[in-house]
Each structure stands twice: as structure tokens, then as C-alpha cells.
Amino acid sequence: NAGVTQTPKFQVLKTGQSMTLQCAQDMNHNSMYWYRQDPGMGLRLIYYSASEGTTDKGEVPNGYNVSRLNKREFSLRLESAAPSQTSVYFCASSVQGPNQPQHFGDGTRLSIL
Amino acid sequence: AQSVTQPDIHITVSEGASLELRCNYSYGATPYLFWYVQSPGQGLQLLLKYFSGDTLVQGIKGFEAEFKRSQSSFNLRKPSVHWSDAAEYFCAVGGLGGSQGNLIFGKGTKLSVKP
């Protein structure tokens, strides 16, 4: 019972390189989310997909793009990585609706030099 | 704007002592409230949730939380802390505006447990 799977778990990039973070869930959830976690900042929403075929910006979308490939998969792309994007990235999924808890992956630790 | 405040950045308690982690929210209506726990190097795990009804909710691992509308609070409690409870705890508010399913997280409280 995998839940939410994120790949890779760790990555080091150089400034200006591009990278796609992958996320897949096997819980048949409609909604998926990407967060970044920085020390002392909690989790901040980057993008979300309320249902297959839709994506919307969250609190901190600049420098990122997303693709909802199908119901299971939601990827996050950094087109030109910057040191400010060094963070831990979490993907989450939930049943659609405001009262549904989100289920999280184990995160991708990304360092940009 | 909606917000979630966890006033304590870091708390240290002795093993076996009681625990209360504070959470206050700013929202006009009754929100959907969640507590999550994050162990080092892991993702977030749901401890408990409140939507309506009984204001005292029970969660996993012996945790409970009480919703107090008059204080806009949703504090997390545990009567006797175990060393394995050392982790970071996040309060979150959902059901906000038109962003279905979106949560706003507090900045977290890191719990250390003394032997």
C-alpha cells in the first residue's frame, strides 16, 4: 500500500538547470498538491490540482510549473533552478472537497548550488 | 486573511509528562481543522481532524484536541508523552474560500522529549 510516492528523494542541481519532480498516488484521489517546506516557514502551497485536467496556483507559484498527467500523477517542474528554490518538496493527495485530509509523500530534498 | 498561528516554535517536555500544543486560527466561519505530525526525514501524517459535532476529538497515538470557538483555538494534548513523540507538529485549517481542499498550515512546533 504505497500511498503517495515521490521521486527522486534527493537531488542536487546547479543554478539554471531544469528538473521535474514526480509524484504518483494509488488511492484514487481526485485532488493533488505540491508544497515546499522551509525551516520556520511551515508548508506553503505551490500549485494544486483539484481534479484531473485542472491546475491552479497556490501561495508561491513563481518559478514552477505543474502537469497533471492523469489521475494518478502530478509533476512539478523547475525550468531554471535558483538557489532560493532549495527546499524540501512534498506532494499530497486527497479526496476532493474542503473537509478531506491530505495524504503526504516522504518528500524530495532539493539543493540548488 | 485566513491564518494559522502556532505560538510555540519549540517545546521540551519530560517523558511521561503531559503535553499541550497550541493552535489559533483566524477565520470567520467554523473551519475544518487538522493536526499533522512529521518525524525527521518523513512526510506529514494525520493525527486527527475536526469538522463539526463534539468539540473534543480523539486521534491516533493517544492524542486528542479540543476545538474552542470562543478562543479560535484547536489545541493538541496528550496526557503522557513518550520518547517516540519527539517530532514536529503542524496545525492546519481547511475549507477556506473557494479553494476546495486547500489547507493553510501553521509554522509548526518542534517537540523534544527529555528522558
Short mmCIF file of C-alpha atoms in Angstrom, two decimals:
data_model
loop_
_atom_site.label_atom_id
_atom_site.label_comp_id
_atom_site.label_asym_id
_atom_site.label_seq_id
_atom_site.Cartn_x
_atom_site.Cartn_y
_atom_site.Cartn_z
CA ASN A 1 0.00 0.00 0.00
CA ALA A 2 2.29 2.76 -1.31
CA GLY A 3 0.05 5.84 -0.87
CA VAL A 4 1.90 8.84 -2.31
CA THR A 5 5.26 8.18 -3.96
CA GLN A 6 7.73 10.92 -4.77
CA THR A 7 10.84 10.63 -6.91
CA PRO A 8 13.65 11.38 -6.55
CA LYS A 9 14.21 11.54 -2.79
CA PHE A 10 17.31 13.72 -3.09
CA GLN A 11 18.69 15.90 -5.86
CA VAL A 12 21.44 18.47 -6.26
CA LEU A 13 21.22 20.92 -9.14
CA LYS A 14 23.28 23.78 -10.42
CA THR A 15 21.71 27.20 -10.86
CA GLY A 16 19.94 27.39 -14.21
CA GLN A 17 19.39 23.65 -14.61
CA SER A 18 15.89 22.25 -15.06
CA MET A 19 14.31 19.44 -13.12
CA THR A 20 10.98 17.62 -12.86
CA LEU A 21 9.79 16.18 -9.56
CA GLN A 22 7.47 13.25 -9.93
CA CYS A 23 4.51 12.33 -7.75
CA ALA A 24 2.11 9.42 -8.03
CA GLN A 25 -0.73 8.27 -5.78
CA ASP A 26 -2.57 4.97 -5.76
CA MET A 27 -5.54 5.97 -3.59
CA ASN A 28 -7.80 7.06 -6.48
CA HIS A 29 -7.80 10.62 -5.14
CA ASN A 30 -9.07 13.45 -7.31
CA SER A 31 -7.04 16.26 -5.76
CA MET A 32 -3.27 16.62 -5.64
CA TYR A 33 -0.95 19.28 -4.23
CA TRP A 34 2.65 20.45 -4.25
CA TYR A 35 4.15 22.16 -1.20
CA ARG A 36 7.55 23.41 -0.26
CA GLN A 37 8.83 23.30 3.30
CA ASP A 38 11.48 25.70 4.53
CA PRO A 39 12.81 25.99 8.09
CA GLY A 40 10.49 28.08 10.25
CA MET A 41 8.02 28.60 7.40
CA GLY A 42 5.78 25.58 7.66
CA LEU A 43 4.37 24.25 4.40
CA ARG A 44 3.49 26.61 1.59
CA LEU A 45 1.31 25.58 -1.32
CA ILE A 46 2.94 25.92 -4.73
CA TYR A 47 0.28 24.51 -7.05
CA TYR A 48 -2.71 22.25 -6.73
CA SER A 49 -4.95 20.21 -8.96
CA ALA A 50 -8.49 19.92 -7.67
CA SER A 51 -9.31 17.28 -10.25
CA GLU A 52 -7.81 15.68 -13.32
CA GLY A 53 -7.43 18.26 -16.06
CA THR A 54 -7.26 21.31 -13.79
CA THR A 55 -4.37 23.07 -12.09
CA ASP A 56 -4.24 26.29 -10.09
CA LYS A 57 -1.64 28.45 -8.43
CA GLY A 58 -1.12 28.36 -4.72
CA GLU A 59 0.70 30.76 -2.44
CA VAL A 60 4.19 30.56 -4.01
CA PRO A 61 3.94 29.53 -7.70
CA ASN A 62 6.68 31.70 -9.21
CA GLY A 63 9.45 29.70 -10.84
CA TYR A 64 7.41 26.50 -11.04
CA ASN A 65 5.13 24.74 -13.47
CA VAL A 66 2.97 21.66 -12.99
CA SER A 67 1.36 18.97 -15.08
CA ARG A 68 -1.50 16.73 -14.05
CA LEU A 69 -0.56 13.87 -16.32
CA ASN A 70 -3.52 11.68 -15.34
CA LYS A 71 -5.50 10.97 -12.21
CA ARG A 72 -2.53 9.29 -10.52
CA GLU A 73 0.35 11.59 -11.44
CA PHE A 74 1.14 15.24 -10.74
CA SER A 75 4.59 16.58 -11.62
CA LEU A 76 6.37 19.76 -10.61
CA ARG A 77 8.91 21.37 -12.93
CA LEU A 78 11.63 23.88 -12.23
CA GLU A 79 12.56 25.37 -15.58
CA SER A 80 15.61 27.33 -14.43
CA ALA A 81 16.54 26.44 -10.88
CA ALA A 82 17.60 29.18 -8.46
CA PRO A 83 19.26 28.86 -5.03
CA SER A 84 16.05 30.25 -3.47
CA GLN A 85 14.32 27.08 -4.58
CA THR A 86 16.47 24.95 -2.31
CA SER A 87 13.84 23.29 -0.14
CA VAL A 88 12.05 20.10 0.71
CA TYR A 89 9.16 19.48 -1.65
CA PHE A 90 6.10 17.50 -0.64
CA CYS A 91 3.36 16.10 -2.78
CA ALA A 92 -0.03 15.32 -1.25
CA SER A 93 -3.35 13.96 -2.41
CA SER A 94 -6.90 13.91 -1.10
CA VAL A 95 -10.46 13.09 -1.92
CA GLN A 96 -11.95 16.22 -3.48
CA GLY A 97 -13.62 18.60 -1.04
CA PRO A 98 -12.83 21.04 1.80
CA ASN A 99 -13.11 18.60 4.67
CA GLN A 100 -10.82 15.89 3.42
CA PRO A 101 -7.44 15.21 4.98
CA GLN A 102 -4.41 15.21 2.73
CA HIS A 103 -2.02 12.29 2.45
CA PHE A 104 1.64 13.16 2.03
CA GLY A 105 4.63 11.61 0.35
CA ASP A 106 8.02 11.44 2.05
CA GLY A 107 9.38 14.46 0.22
CA THR A 108 12.14 15.39 -2.22
CA ARG A 109 15.13 17.19 -0.75
CA LEU A 110 16.40 19.56 -3.42
CA SER A 111 19.59 21.61 -3.19
CA ILE A 112 20.50 24.20 -5.77
CA LEU A 113 24.08 25.39 -5.86
CA ALA B 1 -6.84 36.94 5.55
CA GLN B 2 -7.09 33.47 6.98
CA SER B 3 -4.15 32.40 9.07
CA VAL B 4 -2.97 29.77 11.50
CA THR B 5 -0.70 30.56 14.42
CA GLN B 6 1.32 28.12 16.44
CA PRO B 7 2.83 30.34 19.14
CA ASP B 8 5.46 27.87 20.33
CA ILE B 9 8.33 27.16 17.97
CA HIS B 10 10.00 24.59 20.23
CA ILE B 11 8.77 22.78 23.35
CA THR B 12 10.67 20.37 25.56
CA VAL B 13 8.85 18.04 27.94
CA SER B 14 9.96 15.14 30.09
CA GLU B 15 8.91 11.65 29.17
CA GLY B 16 5.69 10.81 30.99
CA ALA B 17 4.66 14.45 31.38
CA SER B 18 1.55 15.90 29.82
CA LEU B 19 1.66 17.91 26.63
CA GLU B 20 -0.38 20.73 25.14
CA LEU B 21 0.48 22.31 21.79
CA ARG B 22 -1.33 25.49 20.93
CA CYS B 23 -3.01 26.44 17.69
CA ASN B 24 -5.05 29.55 16.92
CA TYR B 25 -6.76 30.33 13.66
CA SER B 26 -8.25 33.37 12.05
CA TYR B 27 -11.36 32.59 10.03
CA GLY B 28 -14.91 33.91 10.01
CA ALA B 29 -16.82 30.66 9.94
CA THR B 30 -16.16 27.31 11.57
CA PRO B 31 -13.20 25.90 9.72
CA TYR B 32 -12.07 22.38 9.14
CA LEU B 33 -9.16 21.75 11.50
CA PHE B 34 -6.34 19.24 11.34
CA TRP B 35 -3.24 18.26 13.27
CA TYR B 36 -0.35 16.57 11.49
CA VAL B 37 2.91 15.13 12.79
CA GLN B 38 6.20 14.99 10.94
CA SER B 39 9.04 12.75 12.07
CA PRO B 40 12.55 13.66 10.87
CA GLY B 41 13.03 12.90 7.19
CA GLN B 42 9.41 11.89 6.73
CA GLY B 43 6.25 13.30 5.29
CA LEU B 44 3.30 14.53 7.32
CA GLN B 45 0.94 12.08 8.98
CA LEU B 46 -2.59 12.98 10.01
CA LEU B 47 -3.15 12.81 13.79
CA LEU B 48 -6.76 13.98 13.95
CA LYS B 49 -9.35 16.24 12.39
CA TYR B 50 -12.37 18.30 13.41
CA PHE B 51 -15.27 19.23 11.17
CA SER B 52 -18.30 19.56 13.42
CA GLY B 53 -20.03 17.97 16.38
CA ASP B 54 -18.22 17.01 19.56
CA THR B 55 -15.55 19.61 20.20
CA LEU B 56 -13.16 17.07 21.76
CA VAL B 57 -11.74 14.78 19.11
CA GLN B 58 -9.59 11.73 19.53
CA GLY B 59 -6.76 10.85 17.22
CA ILE B 60 -4.07 8.29 16.73
CA LYS B 61 -1.16 7.65 19.08
CA GLY B 62 -3.15 8.76 22.14
CA PHE B 63 -3.55 12.39 21.03
CA GLU B 64 -6.68 14.48 21.41
CA ALA B 65 -7.60 18.05 20.52
CA GLU B 66 -10.29 20.43 21.67
CA PHE B 67 -11.99 23.00 19.46
CA LYS B 68 -12.91 26.20 21.30
CA ARG B 69 -14.86 28.56 19.09
CA SER B 70 -14.75 31.43 21.59
CA GLN B 71 -10.95 31.33 21.61
CA SER B 72 -10.46 30.37 17.95
CA SER B 73 -8.24 27.60 19.19
CA PHE B 74 -7.65 23.94 18.46
CA ASN B 75 -5.03 22.78 20.96
CA LEU B 76 -3.45 19.35 20.80
CA ARG B 77 -2.99 17.36 24.01
CA LYS B 78 -1.53 14.13 25.23
CA PRO B 79 -1.68 13.01 28.88
CA SER B 80 1.67 11.20 28.93
CA VAL B 81 4.38 11.82 26.37
CA HIS B 82 6.60 9.02 25.06
CA TRP B 83 10.11 9.48 23.65
CA SER B 84 8.78 8.43 20.25
CA ASP B 85 6.52 11.51 20.20
CA ALA B 86 9.54 13.73 19.51
CA ALA B 87 8.69 15.27 16.14
CA GLU B 88 7.34 18.43 14.57
CA TYR B 89 3.62 19.12 14.80
CA PHE B 90 1.59 21.17 12.38
CA CYS B 91 -1.87 22.61 12.78
CA ALA B 92 -3.80 23.23 9.54
CA VAL B 93 -7.05 24.89 8.55
CA GLY B 94 -9.11 23.88 5.55
CA GLY B 95 -12.36 24.70 3.80
CA LEU B 96 -11.28 28.26 3.16
CA GLY B 97 -12.95 30.30 0.47
CA GLY B 98 -13.29 28.75 -2.95
CA SER B 99 -10.10 26.70 -2.80
CA GLN B 100 -11.62 23.32 -2.22
CA GLY B 101 -9.38 21.07 -0.22
CA ASN B 102 -6.62 23.61 0.23
CA LEU B 103 -5.04 23.83 3.64
CA ILE B 104 -3.23 26.63 5.40
CA PHE B 105 -0.54 25.32 7.72
CA GLY B 106 0.92 26.84 10.83
CA LYS B 107 4.69 27.11 11.00
CA GLY B 108 4.98 24.13 13.28
CA THR B 109 6.01 23.30 16.83
CA LYS B 110 9.03 21.10 17.35
CA LEU B 111 8.65 18.77 20.32
CA SER B 112 11.69 17.43 22.15
CA VAL B 113 11.29 14.76 24.85
CA LYS B 114 13.72 14.50 27.77
CA PRO B 115 14.36 11.05 29.22
#
